[in-house]
Short mmCIF file of C-alpha atoms and ligand atoms in Angstrom, two decimals:
data_model
loop_
_atom_site.label_atom_id
_atom_site.label_comp_id
_atom_site.label_asym_id
_atom_site.label_seq_id
_atom_site.Cartn_x
_atom_site.Cartn_y
_atom_site.Cartn_z
CA MET A 214 20.39 -3.99 -8.36
CA ALA A 215 22.61 -1.84 -6.17
CA GLN A 216 24.34 -3.76 -3.41
CA LEU A 217 24.83 -2.40 0.06
CA LYS A 218 28.25 -1.02 0.81
CA ALA A 219 29.12 -0.24 4.38
CA GLY A 220 31.56 2.64 4.66
CA GLY A 221 29.28 5.10 2.87
CA THR A 222 27.91 8.31 4.32
CA PHE A 223 24.16 7.89 4.33
CA ASN A 224 21.42 6.25 6.37
CA VAL A 225 17.85 7.41 5.85
CA ALA A 226 16.84 6.62 9.46
CA VAL A 227 19.44 9.19 10.56
CA GLU A 228 18.10 11.70 8.01
CA LEU A 229 14.57 11.29 9.35
CA LEU A 230 15.39 11.36 13.06
CA ASP A 231 18.65 12.81 14.31
CA ASN A 232 18.08 16.51 13.73
CA HIS A 233 14.59 16.44 15.14
CA ALA A 234 15.75 14.62 18.26
CA LYS A 235 18.21 17.47 18.76
CA LEU A 236 16.07 20.41 17.65
CA ARG A 237 12.62 19.35 18.85
CA GLY A 238 13.23 16.39 21.14
CA ASP A 239 10.16 17.00 23.30
CA LYS A 240 7.78 17.46 20.40
CA PRO A 241 5.29 14.61 19.81
CA ALA A 242 6.29 12.57 16.77
CA ILE A 243 3.57 9.92 17.14
CA PHE A 244 0.11 9.93 18.68
CA CYS A 245 -1.36 6.44 19.02
CA GLY A 246 -4.43 5.99 21.23
CA GLU A 247 -3.41 7.16 24.69
CA THR A 248 0.31 6.96 23.88
CA THR A 249 2.44 9.89 22.73
CA VAL A 250 6.00 9.33 21.54
CA THR A 251 8.32 12.35 21.37
CA TYR A 252 11.07 12.73 18.79
CA LYS A 253 13.68 12.03 21.45
CA GLU A 254 11.90 8.83 22.56
CA LEU A 255 11.44 7.78 18.97
CA GLU A 256 15.13 8.13 18.22
CA GLN A 257 16.10 6.25 21.39
CA ASN A 258 13.69 3.38 20.73
CA VAL A 259 14.80 3.12 17.11
CA ASN A 260 18.35 2.78 18.42
CA ARG A 261 17.24 0.19 20.95
CA PHE A 262 15.62 -1.85 18.22
CA ALA A 263 18.82 -1.68 16.15
CA ASN A 264 20.66 -3.06 19.18
CA VAL A 265 18.08 -5.82 19.65
CA LEU A 266 18.77 -6.90 16.06
CA LYS A 267 22.47 -6.99 16.78
CA ASP A 268 21.89 -9.13 19.90
CA LEU A 269 19.77 -11.53 17.87
CA GLY A 270 22.63 -11.96 15.43
CA VAL A 271 20.74 -10.34 12.52
CA LYS A 272 23.14 -9.06 9.84
CA PRO A 273 22.90 -6.01 7.57
CA LYS A 274 20.83 -6.81 4.42
CA ASP A 275 18.93 -9.55 6.27
CA ARG A 276 15.21 -9.21 5.75
CA VAL A 277 13.00 -8.29 8.72
CA MET A 278 9.38 -8.97 7.85
CA ILE A 279 6.88 -6.83 9.77
CA VAL A 280 3.26 -8.01 10.03
CA ALA A 281 1.78 -5.71 12.63
CA PRO A 282 -0.78 -2.94 13.08
CA ASP A 283 0.55 0.62 12.86
CA SER A 284 1.95 1.35 16.31
CA PRO A 285 5.05 2.93 17.84
CA GLY A 286 6.56 -0.58 18.04
CA SER A 287 6.17 -1.20 14.31
CA VAL A 288 7.92 2.12 13.56
CA TYR A 289 10.78 1.22 15.91
CA ALA A 290 11.07 -2.06 14.01
CA PHE A 291 10.95 -0.37 10.61
CA LEU A 292 13.37 2.49 11.26
CA GLY A 293 15.51 0.45 13.68
CA SER A 294 16.08 -2.16 10.98
CA ILE A 295 17.07 0.55 8.50
CA LYS A 296 19.42 2.18 10.99
CA TYR A 297 21.06 -1.20 11.54
CA GLY A 298 21.37 -1.83 7.79
CA ALA A 299 18.85 -4.68 7.70
CA TRP A 300 15.99 -4.51 5.19
CA PRO A 301 12.56 -4.23 6.82
CA ALA A 302 9.62 -5.49 4.74
CA PRO A 303 6.26 -4.38 6.15
CA VAL A 304 3.48 -6.49 4.64
CA ASN A 305 -0.33 -6.44 4.62
CA THR A 306 -1.78 -7.50 7.98
CA MET A 307 -4.96 -8.95 6.44
CA LEU A 308 -3.51 -11.96 4.62
CA THR A 309 -3.80 -15.70 5.29
CA GLU A 310 -1.32 -18.07 6.88
CA ASP A 311 -0.46 -19.49 3.42
CA ASP A 312 0.27 -15.98 2.13
CA TYR A 313 2.67 -15.32 5.01
CA GLU A 314 4.37 -18.64 4.50
CA TYR A 315 5.00 -17.64 0.90
CA LEU A 316 6.23 -14.14 1.78
CA LEU A 317 8.60 -15.41 4.46
CA LYS A 318 10.04 -17.97 2.05
CA ASP A 319 10.31 -15.54 -0.84
CA SER A 320 12.14 -12.93 1.20
CA GLN A 321 14.13 -15.54 3.14
CA ALA A 322 13.36 -13.37 6.15
CA ARG A 323 15.77 -13.71 9.05
CA LEU A 324 13.26 -12.21 11.50
CA LEU A 325 9.48 -11.98 11.65
CA VAL A 326 8.18 -9.07 13.72
CA THR A 327 4.50 -9.61 14.44
CA THR A 328 1.81 -9.80 17.13
CA THR A 329 0.50 -12.90 18.90
CA ASP A 330 -2.97 -12.55 17.33
CA SER A 331 -1.69 -12.39 13.73
CA CYS A 332 -1.98 -15.55 11.66
CA ALA A 333 1.59 -14.83 10.52
CA SER A 334 2.57 -16.02 14.00
CA LEU A 335 1.24 -19.50 13.11
CA VAL A 336 3.61 -20.01 10.18
CA LYS A 337 6.22 -22.67 10.74
CA THR A 338 9.20 -20.60 9.66
CA GLU A 339 12.57 -21.74 8.35
CA ALA A 340 15.08 -22.70 11.00
CA PHE A 341 17.01 -19.43 10.53
CA CYS A 342 13.93 -17.23 10.93
CA GLU A 343 13.18 -16.04 14.45
CA LYS A 344 9.93 -14.47 15.64
CA LEU A 345 9.66 -11.34 17.72
CA PHE A 346 6.28 -10.33 19.16
CA LEU A 347 5.49 -6.65 19.62
CA ASP A 348 2.83 -7.55 22.21
CA LYS A 349 4.78 -10.10 24.25
CA GLY A 350 7.93 -9.16 26.15
CA PHE A 351 8.78 -6.42 23.68
CA ASP A 352 8.87 -3.47 26.10
CA ALA A 353 11.25 -5.31 28.41
CA LEU A 354 13.43 -6.35 25.47
CA LEU A 355 13.64 -2.74 24.24
CA LYS A 356 14.39 -1.41 27.71
CA SER A 357 17.26 -3.86 28.10
CA ALA A 358 18.96 -2.49 24.97
CA SER A 359 21.13 0.62 24.78
CA GLU A 360 19.49 3.84 23.52
CA LYS A 361 22.57 4.67 21.47
CA ALA A 362 23.44 3.05 18.16
CA ASP A 363 25.80 3.83 15.32
CA PRO A 364 24.06 3.86 11.96
CA TYR A 365 25.14 1.48 9.21
CA LEU A 366 26.28 4.05 6.68
CA VAL A 367 25.79 3.28 3.00
CA GLU A 368 25.14 5.21 -0.23
CA PRO A 369 21.87 7.05 -1.00
CA ASP A 370 21.20 4.63 -3.89
CA ASP A 371 21.66 1.50 -1.77
CA ILE A 372 18.62 -0.45 -0.59
CA ALA A 373 16.89 0.60 2.64
CA PHE A 374 13.70 -1.50 2.78
CA TRP A 375 11.29 -3.65 0.79
CA LEU A 376 7.61 -3.59 0.07
CA TYR A 377 5.54 -6.28 -1.60
CA SER A 378 3.67 -5.54 -4.80
CA SER A 379 0.83 -7.67 -6.19
CA GLY A 380 0.38 -8.50 -9.83
CA SER A 381 -2.20 -10.03 -12.16
CA THR A 382 -0.41 -13.33 -12.34
CA GLY A 383 1.72 -15.10 -9.83
CA LYS A 384 2.58 -14.12 -6.32
CA PRO A 385 3.46 -10.78 -4.71
CA LYS A 386 6.88 -9.49 -5.71
CA GLY A 387 9.52 -8.17 -3.34
CA THR A 388 10.03 -4.51 -4.27
CA PRO A 389 13.25 -3.06 -2.84
CA HIS A 390 13.53 0.67 -2.32
CA LYS A 391 16.57 2.90 -2.10
CA GLN A 392 17.70 4.87 0.97
CA ILE A 393 17.10 8.18 -0.77
CA SER A 394 13.59 7.34 -1.95
CA MET A 395 11.70 8.24 1.23
CA ILE A 396 13.46 11.63 1.17
CA PHE A 397 12.72 12.06 -2.52
CA THR A 398 8.97 11.39 -2.19
CA ALA A 399 8.81 13.78 0.78
CA ASP A 400 10.68 16.56 -1.04
CA THR A 401 8.63 16.19 -4.22
CA TYR A 402 5.00 15.25 -3.58
CA ALA A 403 4.77 16.04 0.14
CA LYS A 404 6.50 19.40 -0.23
CA THR A 405 5.34 20.72 -3.59
CA VAL A 406 1.78 19.34 -3.63
CA LEU A 407 0.92 19.15 0.09
CA ASP A 408 3.35 21.74 1.49
CA ILE A 409 3.81 19.73 4.68
CA SER A 410 5.67 21.56 7.45
CA GLU A 411 6.42 21.06 11.12
CA ASP A 412 3.05 22.62 11.96
CA ASP A 413 1.17 19.70 10.45
CA VAL A 414 -0.40 16.66 12.05
CA CYS A 415 -0.77 13.84 9.54
CA PHE A 416 -3.36 11.06 9.70
CA SER A 417 -3.44 8.25 7.16
CA VAL A 418 -6.25 5.73 6.96
CA SER A 419 -3.98 3.52 4.85
CA LYS A 420 -1.54 1.53 6.93
CA MET A 421 2.23 1.62 6.69
CA PHE A 422 2.53 -1.73 4.87
CA PHE A 423 1.00 0.12 1.92
CA ALA A 424 3.51 2.50 0.26
CA TYR A 425 0.88 5.24 0.41
CA GLY A 426 0.53 4.83 4.19
CA LEU A 427 4.26 4.52 4.75
CA GLY A 428 4.89 7.91 3.19
CA ASN A 429 1.82 9.53 4.74
CA SER A 430 2.41 8.43 8.29
CA ILE A 431 6.19 7.99 8.53
CA SER A 432 8.44 9.57 5.93
CA PHE A 433 6.42 12.76 5.31
CA PRO A 434 5.82 13.81 8.92
CA LEU A 435 9.32 12.78 10.02
CA ARG A 436 11.00 14.52 7.11
CA PHE A 437 9.46 17.85 8.12
CA GLY A 438 9.32 17.44 11.90
CA ALA A 439 5.53 17.21 11.88
CA SER A 440 3.46 14.81 14.02
CA THR A 441 1.63 11.68 12.93
CA VAL A 442 -1.49 9.94 14.22
CA PHE A 443 -1.71 6.14 14.18
CA LEU A 444 -4.93 4.19 14.33
CA SER A 445 -3.92 0.63 15.20
CA ASP A 446 -7.37 -0.90 14.76
CA ARG A 447 -9.27 -1.61 11.59
CA PRO A 448 -10.28 1.83 10.27
CA THR A 449 -14.07 1.64 10.48
CA PRO A 450 -15.74 4.96 9.59
CA GLU A 451 -16.74 5.35 13.28
CA LEU A 452 -13.15 4.98 14.46
CA VAL A 453 -11.77 7.22 11.73
CA LEU A 454 -14.24 9.97 12.66
CA GLU A 455 -13.46 9.55 16.34
CA THR A 456 -9.72 9.76 15.60
CA LEU A 457 -10.20 12.85 13.43
CA LEU A 458 -12.15 14.66 16.16
CA LYS A 459 -9.74 13.61 18.91
CA PHE A 460 -6.43 14.51 17.24
CA ARG A 461 -7.60 17.19 14.79
CA PRO A 462 -5.05 16.35 12.05
CA THR A 463 -4.28 19.00 9.44
CA VAL A 464 -3.55 16.54 6.62
CA PHE A 465 -5.89 13.61 6.02
CA PHE A 466 -4.91 10.77 3.70
CA GLY A 467 -7.67 8.40 2.57
CA VAL A 468 -8.75 6.06 -0.19
CA PRO A 469 -11.99 6.50 -2.17
CA THR A 470 -13.94 3.79 -0.31
CA GLN A 471 -13.09 5.44 3.00
CA TYR A 472 -14.34 8.84 1.87
CA ASN A 473 -17.49 7.17 0.65
CA SER A 474 -18.20 5.40 3.93
CA LEU A 475 -17.24 8.47 5.97
CA LEU A 476 -19.75 10.50 4.01
CA LYS A 477 -22.46 8.02 5.00
CA LYS A 478 -21.49 8.11 8.68
CA MET A 479 -20.99 11.86 9.09
CA ASN A 480 -23.63 13.89 10.78
CA GLY A 481 -22.74 17.56 10.81
CA GLU A 482 -19.25 17.10 12.32
CA ASN A 483 -16.98 20.06 11.72
CA LEU A 484 -13.68 19.00 10.15
CA ASP A 485 -12.31 22.48 9.54
CA PHE A 486 -9.04 21.65 11.33
CA ILE A 487 -8.12 19.68 8.16
CA ARG A 488 -6.02 21.71 5.76
CA ILE A 489 -5.73 19.21 2.94
CA CYS A 490 -7.26 15.81 1.98
CA THR A 491 -5.70 13.32 -0.42
CA SER A 492 -6.94 10.17 -2.11
CA ALA A 493 -5.04 7.41 -3.91
CA GLY A 494 -5.06 3.69 -4.54
CA GLU A 495 -7.86 3.78 -7.08
CA ALA A 496 -9.59 6.50 -9.06
CA LEU A 497 -11.69 8.87 -6.96
CA PRO A 498 -15.24 9.01 -8.35
CA PRO A 499 -16.17 12.66 -9.17
CA GLU A 500 -19.37 12.15 -7.19
CA VAL A 501 -17.39 11.40 -4.02
CA PHE A 502 -15.24 14.50 -4.62
CA ARG A 503 -18.38 16.62 -5.02
CA ARG A 504 -20.20 15.25 -1.97
CA TRP A 505 -17.12 15.58 0.27
CA LYS A 506 -16.66 19.19 -0.80
CA GLU A 507 -20.32 19.91 -0.21
CA LYS A 508 -20.26 18.38 3.28
CA THR A 509 -16.87 19.54 4.56
CA GLY A 510 -15.88 22.43 2.31
CA LEU A 511 -12.67 20.53 1.54
CA GLU A 512 -11.26 19.43 -1.80
CA ILE A 513 -9.85 15.90 -2.09
CA LEU A 514 -6.62 15.79 -4.11
CA ASP A 515 -6.68 12.56 -6.11
CA GLY A 516 -3.24 11.31 -7.16
CA ILE A 517 -1.80 8.13 -8.59
CA GLY A 518 1.12 6.35 -6.99
CA SER A 519 2.38 2.79 -6.86
CA THR A 520 4.37 0.40 -4.71
CA GLU A 521 7.11 0.47 -7.35
CA ALA A 522 7.31 4.29 -7.46
CA LEU A 523 6.94 4.41 -3.66
CA HIS A 524 4.48 7.30 -3.70
CA ILE A 525 2.39 9.66 -5.80
CA PHE A 526 3.84 10.87 -9.11
CA ILE A 527 0.78 12.45 -10.76
CA SER A 528 -1.61 14.52 -8.67
CA ASN A 529 -4.27 17.17 -8.55
CA ARG A 530 -3.35 20.45 -6.78
CA SER A 531 -5.24 22.64 -4.35
CA GLY A 532 -7.37 25.09 -6.30
CA ASP A 533 -6.69 23.18 -9.55
CA VAL A 534 -8.67 19.95 -9.25
CA ARG A 535 -10.22 18.20 -12.23
CA PRO A 536 -12.68 15.71 -10.75
CA GLY A 537 -12.32 12.41 -12.59
CA ALA A 538 -8.69 13.06 -13.53
CA SER A 539 -5.48 12.18 -11.66
CA GLY A 540 -4.00 15.63 -12.27
CA ARG A 541 -0.55 16.74 -13.42
CA ILE A 542 2.94 15.32 -13.02
CA VAL A 543 4.61 15.92 -9.66
CA PRO A 544 7.85 17.91 -10.18
CA GLY A 545 10.78 15.48 -10.02
CA TYR A 546 8.97 12.79 -12.03
CA GLU A 547 8.41 12.34 -15.76
CA ALA A 548 5.49 10.57 -17.39
CA LYS A 549 4.55 9.68 -20.94
CA ILE A 550 1.85 7.67 -22.62
CA VAL A 551 3.03 5.14 -25.20
CA ASN A 552 1.56 2.57 -27.58
CA ASP A 553 2.46 -1.14 -27.70
CA ASP A 554 5.64 -0.23 -29.64
CA ASN A 555 6.76 2.19 -26.97
CA GLN A 556 6.04 5.25 -29.16
CA GLU A 557 4.39 8.27 -27.59
CA VAL A 558 0.73 8.64 -28.58
CA ALA A 559 -1.03 11.87 -29.63
CA PRO A 560 -2.69 14.05 -26.96
CA GLY A 561 -6.07 12.66 -25.93
CA GLU A 562 -5.21 9.16 -27.10
CA ALA A 563 -5.12 6.31 -24.60
CA GLY A 564 -1.95 4.28 -24.07
CA HIS A 565 0.36 2.74 -21.48
CA LEU A 566 1.49 5.09 -18.75
CA VAL A 567 5.26 4.93 -18.22
CA ILE A 568 7.06 6.97 -15.58
CA ARG A 569 10.55 7.87 -14.46
CA GLY A 570 11.92 9.29 -11.21
CA THR A 571 14.47 8.70 -8.45
CA SER A 572 12.06 6.82 -6.16
CA VAL A 573 11.21 4.08 -8.67
CA THR A 574 12.41 0.65 -7.50
CA PRO A 575 15.71 -0.55 -9.00
CA GLY A 576 13.90 -3.84 -9.76
CA TYR A 577 11.92 -6.67 -8.14
CA TRP A 578 13.75 -9.21 -6.01
CA ASN A 579 14.56 -12.36 -7.94
CA ARG A 580 12.17 -11.64 -10.83
CA PRO A 581 14.24 -11.23 -13.99
CA GLU A 582 11.26 -11.81 -16.30
CA GLU A 583 9.02 -9.29 -14.56
CA ASN A 584 11.86 -6.79 -14.49
CA GLU A 585 12.35 -7.26 -18.21
CA LYS A 586 8.66 -6.52 -18.84
CA LYS A 587 8.24 -3.55 -16.52
CA ILE A 588 11.61 -1.79 -16.58
CA LEU A 589 12.13 -0.22 -19.97
CA PRO A 590 15.33 1.30 -21.41
CA ASP A 591 16.58 4.55 -19.85
CA GLY A 592 14.93 3.90 -16.51
CA TRP A 593 11.30 4.21 -17.66
CA PHE A 594 8.88 2.08 -15.66
CA LYS A 595 5.70 0.59 -17.09
CA THR A 596 2.89 1.15 -14.58
CA GLY A 597 0.36 -1.29 -16.09
CA ASP A 598 -2.18 1.53 -16.32
CA VAL A 599 -3.92 2.89 -19.37
CA TYR A 600 -4.07 6.70 -19.37
CA SER A 601 -4.78 9.60 -21.68
CA GLN A 602 -3.44 13.11 -21.36
CA ILE A 603 -4.45 16.56 -22.56
CA ASP A 604 -2.56 19.76 -21.66
CA GLY A 605 -0.59 17.87 -19.04
CA TYR A 606 -3.70 16.60 -17.21
CA PHE A 607 -3.74 12.81 -16.98
CA THR A 608 -6.92 10.73 -16.91
CA TYR A 609 -7.08 7.10 -15.79
CA GLN A 610 -8.71 4.74 -18.31
CA GLY A 611 -8.20 1.36 -16.67
CA ARG A 612 -5.58 -1.36 -16.26
CA ASP A 613 -3.81 -3.14 -19.07
CA ASP A 614 -4.27 -6.42 -17.16
CA ASP A 615 -7.27 -7.91 -15.35
CA MET A 616 -6.31 -6.71 -11.90
CA LEU A 617 -8.90 -4.97 -9.74
CA LYS A 618 -8.57 -2.52 -6.91
CA ALA A 619 -11.24 -2.81 -4.21
CA GLY A 620 -11.03 -0.49 -1.24
CA GLY A 621 -7.62 0.56 -2.51
CA LEU A 622 -6.24 -2.98 -2.23
CA TRP A 623 -5.31 -5.30 -5.05
CA VAL A 624 -7.61 -8.14 -5.88
CA SER A 625 -6.43 -10.69 -8.42
CA PRO A 626 -9.41 -12.18 -10.29
CA MET A 627 -7.35 -15.30 -10.88
CA GLU A 628 -6.71 -15.87 -7.21
CA ILE A 629 -10.44 -15.76 -6.43
CA GLU A 630 -11.22 -17.96 -9.44
CA HIS A 631 -8.67 -20.58 -8.44
CA THR A 632 -10.06 -20.66 -4.92
CA LEU A 633 -13.68 -20.91 -6.13
CA MET A 634 -12.69 -23.79 -8.40
CA GLU A 635 -11.73 -25.77 -5.31
CA HIS A 636 -15.46 -26.08 -4.52
CA GLU A 637 -17.01 -29.27 -5.89
CA ALA A 638 -19.97 -27.40 -7.43
CA VAL A 639 -17.83 -25.12 -9.58
CA ASN A 640 -16.93 -26.14 -13.11
CA GLU A 641 -15.38 -22.86 -14.15
CA CYS A 642 -15.62 -19.24 -13.22
CA ALA A 643 -14.48 -15.70 -13.94
CA VAL A 644 -14.20 -12.73 -11.62
CA VAL A 645 -14.62 -9.18 -12.84
CA GLY A 646 -15.15 -5.75 -11.33
CA HIS A 647 -18.53 -4.05 -11.38
CA GLY A 648 -19.24 -0.51 -10.27
CA VAL A 649 -20.98 -0.03 -6.94
CA GLU A 650 -21.56 3.67 -6.22
CA GLY A 651 -18.78 4.58 -8.65
CA LEU A 652 -16.25 2.18 -7.07
CA VAL A 653 -15.15 -1.17 -8.42
CA LYS A 654 -16.00 -4.36 -6.48
CA PRO A 655 -15.34 -7.99 -7.47
CA PHE A 656 -18.21 -10.20 -8.70
CA ALA A 657 -17.97 -13.87 -9.73
CA TYR A 658 -19.55 -15.57 -12.75
CA VAL A 659 -19.85 -19.30 -12.13
CA VAL A 660 -20.60 -22.26 -14.41
CA LEU A 661 -21.78 -25.16 -12.24
CA ASN A 662 -20.84 -28.81 -12.55
CA GLU A 663 -23.47 -31.30 -13.65
CA GLY A 664 -25.87 -32.21 -10.89
CA TRP A 665 -25.67 -28.74 -9.30
CA SER A 666 -28.11 -25.93 -9.88
CA GLN A 667 -29.28 -22.86 -8.13
CA GLN A 668 -32.88 -24.06 -8.57
CA SER A 669 -32.28 -27.19 -6.52
CA ASP A 670 -30.26 -25.26 -3.96
CA ASN A 671 -31.29 -21.64 -3.62
CA GLN A 672 -28.62 -21.12 -0.95
CA LEU A 673 -25.83 -22.06 -3.33
CA ASP A 674 -24.42 -18.55 -3.79
CA ARG A 675 -24.35 -18.11 -0.01
CA LYS A 676 -22.62 -21.48 0.37
CA LEU A 677 -19.95 -20.57 -2.17
CA LEU A 678 -19.32 -17.27 -0.43
CA ASP A 679 -19.08 -19.07 2.93
CA PHE A 680 -16.62 -21.48 1.36
CA LEU A 681 -14.45 -18.56 0.25
CA SER A 682 -14.64 -16.91 3.63
CA GLY A 683 -12.48 -19.65 5.11
CA LYS A 684 -9.89 -19.27 2.37
CA LEU A 685 -9.58 -15.64 1.33
CA PRO A 686 -9.19 -12.46 3.34
CA LYS A 687 -12.39 -10.44 3.46
CA PHE A 688 -11.29 -7.71 1.04
CA LYS A 689 -10.75 -10.29 -1.69
CA ARG A 690 -14.19 -11.94 -1.47
CA PRO A 691 -16.74 -11.29 -4.25
CA TRP A 692 -19.69 -9.04 -3.52
CA GLY A 693 -22.01 -11.38 -5.42
CA ILE A 694 -22.18 -14.52 -7.54
CA HIS A 695 -23.94 -14.84 -10.89
CA PHE A 696 -24.65 -18.33 -12.22
CA VAL A 697 -24.25 -18.61 -16.01
CA ASN A 698 -24.37 -21.46 -18.52
CA GLU A 699 -21.05 -20.59 -20.13
CA LEU A 700 -18.27 -18.00 -20.05
CA PRO A 701 -17.24 -15.87 -23.05
CA LYS A 702 -13.95 -17.17 -24.46
CA THR A 703 -11.49 -16.49 -27.24
CA ALA A 704 -10.81 -19.09 -29.94
CA THR A 705 -7.82 -20.19 -27.91
CA GLY A 706 -9.99 -20.69 -24.84
CA LYS A 707 -8.95 -17.61 -22.86
CA ILE A 708 -11.74 -16.19 -20.74
CA GLN A 709 -12.76 -12.77 -22.06
CA ARG A 710 -13.31 -11.03 -18.75
CA PHE A 711 -13.86 -7.69 -20.47
CA LYS A 712 -17.11 -9.04 -21.97
CA LEU A 713 -18.46 -9.73 -18.49
CA ARG A 714 -17.52 -6.28 -17.27
CA SER A 715 -20.02 -4.36 -19.38
C1 3UK B 293 -3.85 2.14 -9.22
C2 3UK B 293 -4.85 4.44 -9.21
C3 3UK B 293 -6.40 5.51 -10.54
C4 3UK B 293 -3.09 2.11 -10.51
C5 3UK B 293 -0.18 3.75 -4.16
C6 3UK B 293 -0.30 6.08 -3.71
O1 3UK B 293 -1.95 2.44 -5.04
C7 3UK B 293 -0.77 2.49 -4.76
O2 3UK B 293 0.10 1.43 -5.00
P1 3UK B 293 -0.24 -0.03 -5.52
O3 3UK B 293 1.04 -0.67 -5.88
O4 3UK B 293 -1.12 0.17 -6.81
C8 3UK B 293 -0.72 0.96 -7.90
C9 3UK B 293 -1.83 0.99 -8.93
O5 3UK B 293 -3.06 1.39 -8.30
N1 3UK B 293 -4.03 3.51 -8.69
C10 3UK B 293 -3.39 4.05 -7.62
N2 3UK B 293 -3.81 5.32 -7.42
C11 3UK B 293 -4.73 5.59 -8.40
N3 3UK B 293 -5.67 4.40 -10.27
N4 3UK B 293 -6.33 6.65 -9.81
C12 3UK B 293 -5.53 6.73 -8.74
N5 3UK B 293 -5.48 7.87 -8.01
O6 3UK B 293 -3.51 0.97 -11.22
C13 3UK B 293 -1.64 1.95 -10.05
O7 3UK B 293 -0.78 1.43 -11.05
O8 3UK B 293 -1.11 -0.74 -4.52
C14 3UK B 293 -0.85 4.93 -4.23
C15 3UK B 293 0.92 6.08 -3.12
C16 3UK B 293 1.62 4.91 -3.05
C17 3UK B 293 1.06 3.74 -3.56
N6 3UK B 293 1.74 2.58 -3.48
#
C-alpha cells in the first residue's frame, strides 16, 4: 500500500474547498436543520479542526474514527483530518459497544470523534486514544483554534481516509482510500451519469459513513460547488419527506427500502424540484422503479457501487433505464464477468463480477489473506457479486457468499446465528434472506434444544427476538423465526443456506 509522503503537491481537502471559498464564499455549502454553512465558513472550520488535531498532538497518518450523525461538525472532522494529513474513518452510527471496541482496536485510532449519546462513547479506549465530543464543548474548542491552516501536501495516490467494509466471515475490514479517489468518483459517475453542477442541491438518505453517502453528500456537491442537505436524525419516511419539501433538493440519493417506504407515506406531494433520483446498496426491484415513476414522474437510476470502489461503477442512465438491471459501465471504470478460473464468460452467462478503476482501494488494512483473495493481477478487484451481461447491460444475480443486504446495509447471517446460539433454547440455526415486497430481509431457521418447543411456549419466537434485541443493532435482527427439526447440510456438515432460501 502507498505510504504517505509529505512534501508532495496534493491534498484533496484543498481540492474540494479552496477555490469555492474564494469564488463563492457566501454560497451555502451545507444545509442542516436550521443551520446553514457557507463555503467560506466551511473552509475556516475545516482549518480550525486541523489545528485542533495539531493541539491534541495527533500526527499525520494517525486514525481519527468518526461515529457521529451527519452534521457540519462531522464534515469539519472528516475534511479537517484530511487537510491535516490524518486518516479519518467514519463508521456506522448504529453499531454496538462491542463493535466500536473492535473498530477502535483494529484501526488503532488515536482519536475518537463522537457524540455523548453514542454507545461508542462508552468504550474504554486504549491509553493513546482520546475522545472528542461534537456535542460537548466542541464549538468553543473550534472557536479557540485559528481559521488558517497549511495543508499536509502528499501525492494523489497516497491515502486520504478509511472506510470499513463488512464481509461474510470475520470482522469489518479497514478500507483505505486514496486522495484522488473522491475527485475520481465525482468526475466519473457524478459528472457523466448525474451531470452535477453548482446549480444542484444534493440530498442523500444514506449517511456519510457509507461510501455511497460520503460521495453523495460531501465529495460530489463540494467538487462542483453545489449545496448539500444533511438530515442528522434517523431518516424515517416522514422526516425524509419533510426534508425534501423544505430544501427542495435537485438530486435525491436513496436506497430501495427508502423508496419503498416513501411510496407508502406519500400523499400527492409534488416532488418536481427533483431533477434526478439514484438508488444503490442493493438491487432496486422493478416494481419500486415503476411505482415511483408513476407517482412522481421521476426515473430512479439504479447503480452498483461498493466500499472498496468508493462509489458507483455500473449504472443506469437517464432515458436509458432497464428496470431490474444495474445498467452500463461508468466511463473511467472497466468491468468483466469471469468464471472460477478467471476466464471471461460468454455474453448472458453468469459469473463473478470483477472491476478496475482509479478509485478502487489499494488494499485492506492488515488483511493479507483477504487482499490475496479479492485483489487479482493487473489491478482487477473481485466484487463478490454474481452478474451476467448482454450488450454492455449488467444484471445482478446474487452474491457469491452468504451475505445479505437489508435496507442497503450488510447483514452477516453468521453474526446473527452466532448471537442466536447464545440463547439456551437454541441448538443450531441458519439465517437466510427472504423476499418481502421484492426486497431481501433476514429470517432465522432454528433447531431447538431438547426440552424446548414452540408448543410448550408459544411466545418462544418473540422471546428469541427480544433476546437478540439486546445484542444486535435493529437492522441486523431477523424479521421472523421458523422452528425446524433439522437444517439441510452437506456431507461435511456445512449448512446449505441456499436450500432454505427457496
Ligand atoms: C451490493 C448492489 C445490486 C453488491 C455502495 C454505492 O453498497 C455499497 O457498498 P457496500 O460495500 O456493498 C457493496 C455490495 O452491495 N450492491 C450495491 N449496489 C447494488 N447489488 N444492485 C445494486 N445497485 O453486493 C455490492 O458488491 O456496502 C453503493 C456507492 C457506494 C457504495 N459503497
